[in-house]
Amino acid sequence: MEHMKLILLGPPGAGKGTQAELISKRLGIPTISTGNILRAAVKDGTPIGLQAKAFMDAGKLVPDDVILGIVEERLSQPDCAKGYILDGVPRTIAQAESLNKAGVVFDAVLSIEVLDEEIEQRMTGRRTCTRCGASYHLTTKPPLKPGVCDTCGSELIQREDDKLETVARRLEVYRKETEPLKNYYTKHGNLKTIPNVGSIEAVNQEIMKVLGQ
Ligand code: AP5
């Protein structure tokens, strides 16, 4: 399908960013990751970054109005005319309804499943690029050169919110605020569940199959 418009849903560490990167390469459509956009804003010390930092470090959600401003601005850019992948947004029913009201439509909402016991291992092993936001894992997806991003050559770091206690808080927030979106998109959209089939590549094959690619 051309001009595909997708949402990636799933708990922290489900592999949304990892799969978004693969789908983006395979389908030639951009990814809009609110997490990456916010982390870049924090790094650059912009007004949005200053507002978002405390929420992010505590594992809480950034206020809906900030998120919607970011998404609408990004979607208005020309590269989104050929389709897009929303990674990590919407994250509340209110965000979903606002996008709907703004006329933002989707072909499919992919819910990536992962076992709770795997999440901890994924978070503690994750390393993230300080520049382009690409995500690696010390064992399941190591960079070619330790500590350096394959894509842009920048430094890889452990995210502030990947500490164990913050991960637990993020999971709690996910269950309360975001998981209800599965029911919402079962009723109002095209929810597709992607089972926890194993490796990054196996999950990607499952997604491509579900998308008919
Ligand atoms: P965000 O960056 O979106 O964090 P998240 O949803 O918690 O998701 P993660 O980035 O932790 O995980 P992921 O699913 O992308 O997994 P990844 O591919 O990296 O948001 C951060 C914060 O920003 C939020 O807490 C909030 O404060 C704020 N925010 C963002 N959006 C917001 C919104 N819409 N509203 C309000 N606030 C918002 O994979 C994880 C690791 O596992 C990696 O190391 C990867 O290599 C590895 N891995 C992936 N798949 C596999 C596999 N199949 N097998 C083995 N390893 C795997």
PDB file of C-alpha atoms and ligand atoms in Angstrom:
ATOM      1  CA  MET A   1       0.000   0.000   0.000  1.00  0.00           C
ATOM      2  CA  GLU A   2       1.373   3.450  -0.854  1.00  0.00           C
ATOM      3  CA  HIS A   3       1.225   6.471   1.437  1.00  0.00           C
ATOM      4  CA  MET A   4       0.825   4.262   4.485  1.00  0.00           C
ATOM      5  CA  LYS A   5      -0.080   5.942   7.771  1.00  0.00           C
ATOM      6  CA  LEU A   6       0.676   3.915  10.877  1.00  0.00           C
ATOM      7  CA  ILE A   7       0.660   4.123  14.657  1.00  0.00           C
ATOM      8  CA  LEU A   8       3.002   1.970  16.758  1.00  0.00           C
ATOM      9  CA  LEU A   9       1.592   1.185  20.202  1.00  0.00           C
ATOM     10  CA  GLY A  10       3.253  -0.797  22.965  1.00  0.00           C
ATOM     11  CA  PRO A  11       4.815  -0.633  26.420  1.00  0.00           C
ATOM     12  CA  PRO A  12       8.257   0.855  27.061  1.00  0.00           C
ATOM     13  CA  GLY A  13      10.842  -1.409  25.469  1.00  0.00           C
ATOM     14  CA  ALA A  14       8.362  -3.173  23.170  1.00  0.00           C
ATOM     15  CA  GLY A  15      10.549  -2.257  20.209  1.00  0.00           C
ATOM     16  CA  LYS A  16       8.486   0.598  18.747  1.00  0.00           C
ATOM     17  CA  GLY A  17      11.534   2.711  17.876  1.00  0.00           C
ATOM     18  CA  THR A  18      13.433  -0.297  16.527  1.00  0.00           C
ATOM     19  CA  GLN A  19      10.550  -1.408  14.304  1.00  0.00           C
ATOM     20  CA  ALA A  20       9.741   2.166  13.229  1.00  0.00           C
ATOM     21  CA  GLU A  21      13.286   2.490  11.885  1.00  0.00           C
ATOM     22  CA  LEU A  22      12.965  -0.751   9.878  1.00  0.00           C
ATOM     23  CA  ILE A  23       9.486   0.026   8.527  1.00  0.00           C
ATOM     24  CA  SER A  24      10.619   3.532   7.617  1.00  0.00           C
ATOM     25  CA  LYS A  25      13.524   2.152   5.553  1.00  0.00           C
ATOM     26  CA  ARG A  26      11.394  -0.521   3.910  1.00  0.00           C
ATOM     27  CA  LEU A  27       8.412   1.661   3.035  1.00  0.00           C
ATOM     28  CA  GLY A  28      10.266   4.967   2.539  1.00  0.00           C
ATOM     29  CA  ILE A  29       8.065   6.913   4.950  1.00  0.00           C
ATOM     30  CA  PRO A  30       9.215   9.113   7.854  1.00  0.00           C
ATOM     31  CA  THR A  31       8.912   8.265  11.528  1.00  0.00           C
ATOM     32  CA  ILE A  32       7.576  10.771  14.013  1.00  0.00           C
ATOM     33  CA  SER A  33       8.827   9.736  17.442  1.00  0.00           C
ATOM     34  CA  THR A  34       7.630  12.090  20.162  1.00  0.00           C
ATOM     35  CA  GLY A  35      10.189  10.538  22.533  1.00  0.00           C
ATOM     36  CA  ASN A  36      13.073  11.346  20.144  1.00  0.00           C
ATOM     37  CA  ILE A  37      11.748  14.845  19.409  1.00  0.00           C
ATOM     38  CA  LEU A  38      11.420  15.553  23.143  1.00  0.00           C
ATOM     39  CA  ARG A  39      14.891  14.167  23.937  1.00  0.00           C
ATOM     40  CA  ALA A  40      16.391  16.403  21.221  1.00  0.00           C
ATOM     41  CA  ALA A  41      14.511  19.395  22.694  1.00  0.00           C
ATOM     42  CA  VAL A  42      15.845  18.583  26.180  1.00  0.00           C
ATOM     43  CA  LYS A  43      19.387  18.292  24.820  1.00  0.00           C
ATOM     44  CA  ASP A  44      19.093  21.631  22.988  1.00  0.00           C
ATOM     45  CA  GLY A  45      17.512  23.328  26.028  1.00  0.00           C
ATOM     46  CA  THR A  46      14.534  24.666  24.017  1.00  0.00           C
ATOM     47  CA  PRO A  47      11.400  25.931  25.867  1.00  0.00           C
ATOM     48  CA  ILE A  48       9.626  22.626  25.089  1.00  0.00           C
ATOM     49  CA  GLY A  49      12.650  20.672  26.341  1.00  0.00           C
ATOM     50  CA  LEU A  50      12.784  22.654  29.577  1.00  0.00           C
ATOM     51  CA  GLN A  51       9.070  21.999  30.123  1.00  0.00           C
ATOM     52  CA  ALA A  52       9.301  18.267  29.273  1.00  0.00           C
ATOM     53  CA  LYS A  53      12.473  17.233  31.126  1.00  0.00           C
ATOM     54  CA  ALA A  54      11.072  16.759  34.635  1.00  0.00           C
ATOM     55  CA  PHE A  55       8.118  14.700  33.350  1.00  0.00           C
ATOM     56  CA  MET A  56      10.384  12.470  31.267  1.00  0.00           C
ATOM     57  CA  ASP A  57      12.985  11.903  33.971  1.00  0.00           C
ATOM     58  CA  ALA A  58      10.198  10.894  36.374  1.00  0.00           C
ATOM     59  CA  GLY A  59       8.669   8.474  33.845  1.00  0.00           C
ATOM     60  CA  LYS A  60       5.479  10.550  33.615  1.00  0.00           C
ATOM     61  CA  LEU A  61       3.675  11.693  30.485  1.00  0.00           C
ATOM     62  CA  VAL A  62       4.357  15.141  29.059  1.00  0.00           C
ATOM     63  CA  PRO A  63       1.133  17.242  28.923  1.00  0.00           C
ATOM     64  CA  ASP A  64      -1.137  16.522  25.938  1.00  0.00           C
ATOM     65  CA  ASP A  65      -1.081  20.096  24.574  1.00  0.00           C
ATOM     66  CA  VAL A  66       2.733  20.040  24.255  1.00  0.00           C
ATOM     67  CA  ILE A  67       2.611  16.690  22.437  1.00  0.00           C
ATOM     68  CA  LEU A  68      -0.162  17.707  20.064  1.00  0.00           C
ATOM     69  CA  GLY A  69       1.703  20.895  19.128  1.00  0.00           C
ATOM     70  CA  ILE A  70       4.793  18.847  18.275  1.00  0.00           C
ATOM     71  CA  VAL A  71       2.884  16.278  16.202  1.00  0.00           C
ATOM     72  CA  GLU A  72       0.801  18.759  14.229  1.00  0.00           C
ATOM     73  CA  GLU A  73       3.886  20.818  13.400  1.00  0.00           C
ATOM     74  CA  ARG A  74       5.799  17.723  12.235  1.00  0.00           C
ATOM     75  CA  LEU A  75       2.876  16.338  10.202  1.00  0.00           C
ATOM     76  CA  SER A  76       2.592  19.613   8.303  1.00  0.00           C
ATOM     77  CA  GLN A  77       6.077  19.094   6.802  1.00  0.00           C
ATOM     78  CA  PRO A  78       6.169  17.988   3.132  1.00  0.00           C
ATOM     79  CA  ASP A  79       7.792  14.559   3.690  1.00  0.00           C
ATOM     80  CA  CYS A  80       4.673  13.433   5.610  1.00  0.00           C
ATOM     81  CA  ALA A  81       2.531  13.779   2.484  1.00  0.00           C
ATOM     82  CA  LYS A  82       3.704  10.301   1.401  1.00  0.00           C
ATOM     83  CA  GLY A  83       2.713   8.653   4.707  1.00  0.00           C
ATOM     84  CA  TYR A  84       4.182   8.399   8.201  1.00  0.00           C
ATOM     85  CA  ILE A  85       4.744   6.252  11.249  1.00  0.00           C
ATOM     86  CA  LEU A  86       3.748   7.652  14.632  1.00  0.00           C
ATOM     87  CA  ASP A  87       6.018   6.091  17.279  1.00  0.00           C
ATOM     88  CA  GLY A  88       4.853   6.624  20.857  1.00  0.00           C
ATOM     89  CA  VAL A  89       1.912   8.847  20.057  1.00  0.00           C
ATOM     90  CA  PRO A  90      -1.015   8.940  20.744  1.00  0.00           C
ATOM     91  CA  ARG A  91      -0.439   7.834  24.304  1.00  0.00           C
ATOM     92  CA  THR A  92      -3.751   8.833  25.903  1.00  0.00           C
ATOM     93  CA  ILE A  93      -7.371   8.690  24.737  1.00  0.00           C
ATOM     94  CA  ALA A  94      -7.376  12.515  24.772  1.00  0.00           C
ATOM     95  CA  GLN A  95      -4.408  12.589  22.349  1.00  0.00           C
ATOM     96  CA  ALA A  96      -6.152  10.062  20.064  1.00  0.00           C
ATOM     97  CA  GLU A  97      -9.343  12.116  20.034  1.00  0.00           C
ATOM     98  CA  SER A  98      -7.484  15.351  19.325  1.00  0.00           C
ATOM     99  CA  LEU A  99      -5.662  13.763  16.378  1.00  0.00           C
ATOM    100  CA  ASN A 100      -8.972  12.455  15.112  1.00  0.00           C
ATOM    101  CA  LYS A 101     -10.535  15.928  15.373  1.00  0.00           C
ATOM    102  CA  ALA A 102      -7.551  17.407  13.536  1.00  0.00           C
ATOM    103  CA  GLY A 103      -8.298  14.995  10.654  1.00  0.00           C
ATOM    104  CA  VAL A 104      -5.191  12.825  11.164  1.00  0.00           C
ATOM    105  CA  VAL A 105      -6.054   9.371   9.794  1.00  0.00           C
ATOM    106  CA  PHE A 106      -4.399   5.943   9.979  1.00  0.00           C
ATOM    107  CA  ASP A 107      -4.404   2.764   7.894  1.00  0.00           C
ATOM    108  CA  ALA A 108      -3.368   0.570  10.811  1.00  0.00           C
ATOM    109  CA  VAL A 109      -2.509   0.705  14.507  1.00  0.00           C
ATOM    110  CA  LEU A 110       0.141  -1.895  15.347  1.00  0.00           C
ATOM    111  CA  SER A 111       0.183  -3.045  18.958  1.00  0.00           C
ATOM    112  CA  ILE A 112       3.582  -4.634  19.655  1.00  0.00           C
ATOM    113  CA  GLU A 113       3.390  -7.161  22.477  1.00  0.00           C
ATOM    114  CA  VAL A 114       6.250  -8.035  24.832  1.00  0.00           C
ATOM    115  CA  LEU A 115       6.403 -10.049  28.062  1.00  0.00           C
ATOM    116  CA  ASP A 116       6.869  -7.951  31.236  1.00  0.00           C
ATOM    117  CA  GLU A 117       9.905 -10.030  32.227  1.00  0.00           C
ATOM    118  CA  GLU A 118      11.679  -9.133  28.966  1.00  0.00           C
ATOM    119  CA  ILE A 119      11.206  -5.400  29.400  1.00  0.00           C
ATOM    120  CA  GLU A 120      13.789  -4.988  32.182  1.00  0.00           C
ATOM    121  CA  GLN A 121      16.486  -6.746  30.156  1.00  0.00           C
ATOM    122  CA  ARG A 122      15.728  -4.624  27.107  1.00  0.00           C
ATOM    123  CA  MET A 123      15.863  -1.341  29.013  1.00  0.00           C
ATOM    124  CA  THR A 124      19.055  -2.031  30.923  1.00  0.00           C
ATOM    125  CA  GLY A 125      20.853  -3.153  27.742  1.00  0.00           C
ATOM    126  CA  ARG A 126      19.571  -0.333  25.559  1.00  0.00           C
ATOM    127  CA  ARG A 127      21.937   2.362  24.283  1.00  0.00           C
ATOM    128  CA  THR A 128      20.591   5.392  22.448  1.00  0.00           C
ATOM    129  CA  CYS A 129      22.258   7.763  19.993  1.00  0.00           C
ATOM    130  CA  THR A 130      22.628  11.282  21.415  1.00  0.00           C
ATOM    131  CA  ARG A 131      22.204  12.784  17.958  1.00  0.00           C
ATOM    132  CA  CYS A 132      19.763  10.814  15.770  1.00  0.00           C
ATOM    133  CA  GLY A 133      17.960   8.853  18.524  1.00  0.00           C
ATOM    134  CA  ALA A 134      18.688   5.408  16.991  1.00  0.00           C
ATOM    135  CA  SER A 135      18.320   2.597  19.497  1.00  0.00           C
ATOM    136  CA  TYR A 136      20.792  -0.279  20.083  1.00  0.00           C
ATOM    137  CA  HIS A 137      21.125  -3.127  22.568  1.00  0.00           C
ATOM    138  CA  LEU A 138      24.357  -4.427  24.083  1.00  0.00           C
ATOM    139  CA  THR A 139      23.491  -8.023  23.156  1.00  0.00           C
ATOM    140  CA  THR A 140      20.504  -8.159  20.774  1.00  0.00           C
ATOM    141  CA  LYS A 141      21.480  -5.207  18.544  1.00  0.00           C
ATOM    142  CA  PRO A 142      25.053  -4.110  19.225  1.00  0.00           C
ATOM    143  CA  PRO A 143      26.528  -1.219  17.219  1.00  0.00           C
ATOM    144  CA  LEU A 144      29.381  -2.101  14.833  1.00  0.00           C
ATOM    145  CA  LYS A 145      31.794  -0.059  16.985  1.00  0.00           C
ATOM    146  CA  PRO A 146      31.076  -0.045  20.760  1.00  0.00           C
ATOM    147  CA  GLY A 147      29.595   3.251  21.978  1.00  0.00           C
ATOM    148  CA  VAL A 148      29.233   4.738  18.469  1.00  0.00           C
ATOM    149  CA  CYS A 149      26.075   5.074  16.319  1.00  0.00           C
ATOM    150  CA  ASP A 150      26.233   3.096  13.039  1.00  0.00           C
ATOM    151  CA  THR A 151      24.056   5.679  11.302  1.00  0.00           C
ATOM    152  CA  CYS A 152      25.536   9.049  12.277  1.00  0.00           C
ATOM    153  CA  GLY A 153      28.754   8.232  14.172  1.00  0.00           C
ATOM    154  CA  SER A 154      27.653  10.029  17.372  1.00  0.00           C
ATOM    155  CA  GLU A 155      28.024   8.853  20.956  1.00  0.00           C
ATOM    156  CA  LEU A 156      25.659   6.227  22.399  1.00  0.00           C
ATOM    157  CA  ILE A 157      24.433   6.687  25.983  1.00  0.00           C
ATOM    158  CA  GLN A 158      22.066   5.038  28.447  1.00  0.00           C
ATOM    159  CA  ARG A 159      18.837   7.041  28.713  1.00  0.00           C
ATOM    160  CA  GLU A 160      18.146   8.785  32.029  1.00  0.00           C
ATOM    161  CA  ASP A 161      14.689   7.165  32.202  1.00  0.00           C
ATOM    162  CA  ASP A 162      16.060   3.629  31.694  1.00  0.00           C
ATOM    163  CA  LYS A 163      16.882   3.309  35.413  1.00  0.00           C
ATOM    164  CA  LEU A 164      14.990   0.393  36.926  1.00  0.00           C
ATOM    165  CA  GLU A 165      12.714   2.417  39.237  1.00  0.00           C
ATOM    166  CA  THR A 166      11.763   4.791  36.403  1.00  0.00           C
ATOM    167  CA  VAL A 167      11.042   1.865  34.087  1.00  0.00           C
ATOM    168  CA  ALA A 168       8.574   0.528  36.678  1.00  0.00           C
ATOM    169  CA  ARG A 169       6.851   3.930  36.815  1.00  0.00           C
ATOM    170  CA  ARG A 170       6.680   4.113  33.001  1.00  0.00           C
ATOM    171  CA  LEU A 171       5.099   0.669  32.846  1.00  0.00           C
ATOM    172  CA  GLU A 172       2.505   1.729  35.413  1.00  0.00           C
ATOM    173  CA  VAL A 173       1.691   4.851  33.377  1.00  0.00           C
ATOM    174  CA  TYR A 174       1.470   2.713  30.226  1.00  0.00           C
ATOM    175  CA  ARG A 175      -1.075   0.340  31.819  1.00  0.00           C
ATOM    176  CA  LYS A 176      -3.233   3.189  33.104  1.00  0.00           C
ATOM    177  CA  GLU A 177      -3.047   5.783  30.319  1.00  0.00           C
ATOM    178  CA  THR A 178      -1.969   4.080  27.101  1.00  0.00           C
ATOM    179  CA  GLU A 179      -3.136   0.454  27.138  1.00  0.00           C
ATOM    180  CA  PRO A 180      -6.824   1.550  26.960  1.00  0.00           C
ATOM    181  CA  LEU A 181      -5.986   2.757  23.430  1.00  0.00           C
ATOM    182  CA  LYS A 182      -6.048  -0.883  22.317  1.00  0.00           C
ATOM    183  CA  ASN A 183      -9.795  -1.032  22.976  1.00  0.00           C
ATOM    184  CA  TYR A 184     -10.221   2.455  21.555  1.00  0.00           C
ATOM    185  CA  TYR A 185      -8.584   1.492  18.247  1.00  0.00           C
ATOM    186  CA  THR A 186     -10.368  -1.845  18.136  1.00  0.00           C
ATOM    187  CA  LYS A 187     -13.582   0.187  18.053  1.00  0.00           C
ATOM    188  CA  HIS A 188     -12.406   3.258  16.104  1.00  0.00           C
ATOM    189  CA  GLY A 189      -9.590   2.009  13.942  1.00  0.00           C
ATOM    190  CA  ASN A 190      -7.754  -0.896  12.532  1.00  0.00           C
ATOM    191  CA  LEU A 191      -5.911  -2.487  15.482  1.00  0.00           C
ATOM    192  CA  LYS A 192      -3.445  -5.245  14.578  1.00  0.00           C
ATOM    193  CA  THR A 193      -1.749  -7.173  17.345  1.00  0.00           C
ATOM    194  CA  ILE A 194       1.891  -8.097  16.683  1.00  0.00           C
ATOM    195  CA  PRO A 195       2.790 -11.076  18.874  1.00  0.00           C
ATOM    196  CA  ASN A 196       6.086 -11.372  20.714  1.00  0.00           C
ATOM    197  CA  VAL A 197       7.633 -13.709  18.144  1.00  0.00           C
ATOM    198  CA  GLY A 198      11.285 -13.261  19.135  1.00  0.00           C
ATOM    199  CA  SER A 199      14.091 -11.464  17.341  1.00  0.00           C
ATOM    200  CA  ILE A 200      13.907  -7.946  15.913  1.00  0.00           C
ATOM    201  CA  GLU A 201      13.884  -9.361  12.373  1.00  0.00           C
ATOM    202  CA  ALA A 202      11.162 -11.930  13.193  1.00  0.00           C
ATOM    203  CA  VAL A 203       8.931  -9.197  14.636  1.00  0.00           C
ATOM    204  CA  ASN A 204       9.563  -7.091  11.551  1.00  0.00           C
ATOM    205  CA  GLN A 205       8.586  -9.946   9.231  1.00  0.00           C
ATOM    206  CA  GLU A 206       5.367 -10.349  11.203  1.00  0.00           C
ATOM    207  CA  ILE A 207       4.623  -6.625  10.792  1.00  0.00           C
ATOM    208  CA  MET A 208       5.303  -6.703   7.048  1.00  0.00           C
ATOM    209  CA  LYS A 209       2.991  -9.711   6.713  1.00  0.00           C
ATOM    210  CA  VAL A 210       0.211  -7.939   8.626  1.00  0.00           C
ATOM    211  CA  LEU A 211       0.682  -4.858   6.398  1.00  0.00           C
ATOM    212  CA  GLY A 212       0.506  -7.045   3.292  1.00  0.00           C
ATOM    213  CA  GLN A 213       4.083  -6.106   2.247  1.00  0.00           C
TER     214      GLN A 213
HETATM  215  P1  AP5 B   1       9.486   7.154  24.413  1.00  0.00           P
HETATM  216  O1  AP5 B   1      10.835   7.451  23.921  1.00  0.00           O
HETATM  217  O2  AP5 B   1       8.376   7.028  23.438  1.00  0.00           O
HETATM  218  O3  AP5 B   1       9.597   5.872  25.356  1.00  0.00           O
HETATM  219  P2  AP5 B   1       8.700   4.535  25.499  1.00  0.00           P
HETATM  220  O4  AP5 B   1       7.367   4.508  24.902  1.00  0.00           O
HETATM  221  O5  AP5 B   1       8.754   4.266  26.953  1.00  0.00           O
HETATM  222  O6  AP5 B   1       9.382   3.556  24.598  1.00  0.00           O
HETATM  223  P3  AP5 B   1      10.853   3.221  24.531  1.00  0.00           P
HETATM  224  O7  AP5 B   1      11.581   4.224  23.666  1.00  0.00           O
HETATM  225  O8  AP5 B   1      11.419   3.026  25.916  1.00  0.00           O
HETATM  226  O9  AP5 B   1      10.836   1.794  23.897  1.00  0.00           O
HETATM  227  P4  AP5 B   1      10.564   1.271  22.419  1.00  0.00           P
HETATM  228  O10 AP5 B   1       9.274   0.550  22.391  1.00  0.00           O
HETATM  229  O11 AP5 B   1      10.782   2.344  21.376  1.00  0.00           O
HETATM  230  O12 AP5 B   1      11.713   0.196  22.356  1.00  0.00           O
HETATM  231  P5  AP5 B   1      13.093   0.161  21.525  1.00  0.00           P
HETATM  232  O13 AP5 B   1      12.820  -0.016  20.075  1.00  0.00           O
HETATM  233  O14 AP5 B   1      14.004   1.272  21.920  1.00  0.00           O
HETATM  234  O15 AP5 B   1       9.023   8.237  25.482  1.00  0.00           O
HETATM  235  C1  AP5 B   1       9.888   8.693  26.512  1.00  0.00           C
HETATM  236  C2  AP5 B   1       9.167   9.710  27.375  1.00  0.00           C
HETATM  237  O16 AP5 B   1       8.779  10.852  26.587  1.00  0.00           O
HETATM  238  C3  AP5 B   1       7.859   9.233  28.022  1.00  0.00           C
HETATM  239  O17 AP5 B   1       8.075   8.539  29.232  1.00  0.00           O
HETATM  240  C4  AP5 B   1       7.124  10.566  28.216  1.00  0.00           C
HETATM  241  O18 AP5 B   1       7.620  11.278  29.337  1.00  0.00           O
HETATM  242  C5  AP5 B   1       7.499  11.337  26.965  1.00  0.00           C
HETATM  243  N1  AP5 B   1       6.545  11.138  25.842  1.00  0.00           N
HETATM  244  C6  AP5 B   1       6.825  10.600  24.615  1.00  0.00           C
HETATM  245  N2  AP5 B   1       5.715  10.560  23.852  1.00  0.00           N
HETATM  246  C7  AP5 B   1       4.713  11.059  24.609  1.00  0.00           C
HETATM  247  C8  AP5 B   1       3.321  11.254  24.388  1.00  0.00           C
HETATM  248  N3  AP5 B   1       2.729  10.928  23.209  1.00  0.00           N
HETATM  249  N4  AP5 B   1       2.574  11.779  25.387  1.00  0.00           N
HETATM  250  C9  AP5 B   1       3.138  12.143  26.568  1.00  0.00           C
HETATM  251  N5  AP5 B   1       4.440  11.970  26.850  1.00  0.00           N
HETATM  252  C10 AP5 B   1       5.239  11.441  25.884  1.00  0.00           C
HETATM  253  O19 AP5 B   1      13.646  -1.240  22.091  1.00  0.00           O
HETATM  254  C11 AP5 B   1      14.071  -1.344  23.432  1.00  0.00           C
HETATM  255  C12 AP5 B   1      15.369  -2.196  23.491  1.00  0.00           C
HETATM  256  O20 AP5 B   1      15.067  -3.547  23.166  1.00  0.00           O
HETATM  257  C13 AP5 B   1      16.436  -1.724  22.491  1.00  0.00           C
HETATM  258  O21 AP5 B   1      17.688  -1.856  23.090  1.00  0.00           O
HETATM  259  C14 AP5 B   1      16.273  -2.693  21.289  1.00  0.00           C
HETATM  260  O22 AP5 B   1      17.483  -2.878  20.583  1.00  0.00           O
HETATM  261  C15 AP5 B   1      15.790  -3.980  21.995  1.00  0.00           C
HETATM  262  N6  AP5 B   1      14.832  -4.764  21.202  1.00  0.00           N
HETATM  263  C16 AP5 B   1      13.775  -4.278  20.472  1.00  0.00           C
HETATM  264  N7  AP5 B   1      13.087  -5.295  19.906  1.00  0.00           N
HETATM  265  C17 AP5 B   1      13.713  -6.460  20.312  1.00  0.00           C
HETATM  266  C18 AP5 B   1      13.454  -7.848  20.060  1.00  0.00           C
HETATM  267  N8  AP5 B   1      12.429  -8.261  19.299  1.00  0.00           N
HETATM  268  N9  AP5 B   1      14.297  -8.753  20.628  1.00  0.00           N
HETATM  269  C19 AP5 B   1      15.324  -8.349  21.414  1.00  0.00           C
HETATM  270  N10 AP5 B   1      15.623  -7.049  21.675  1.00  0.00           N
HETATM  271  C20 AP5 B   1      14.817  -6.105  21.139  1.00  0.00           C
END
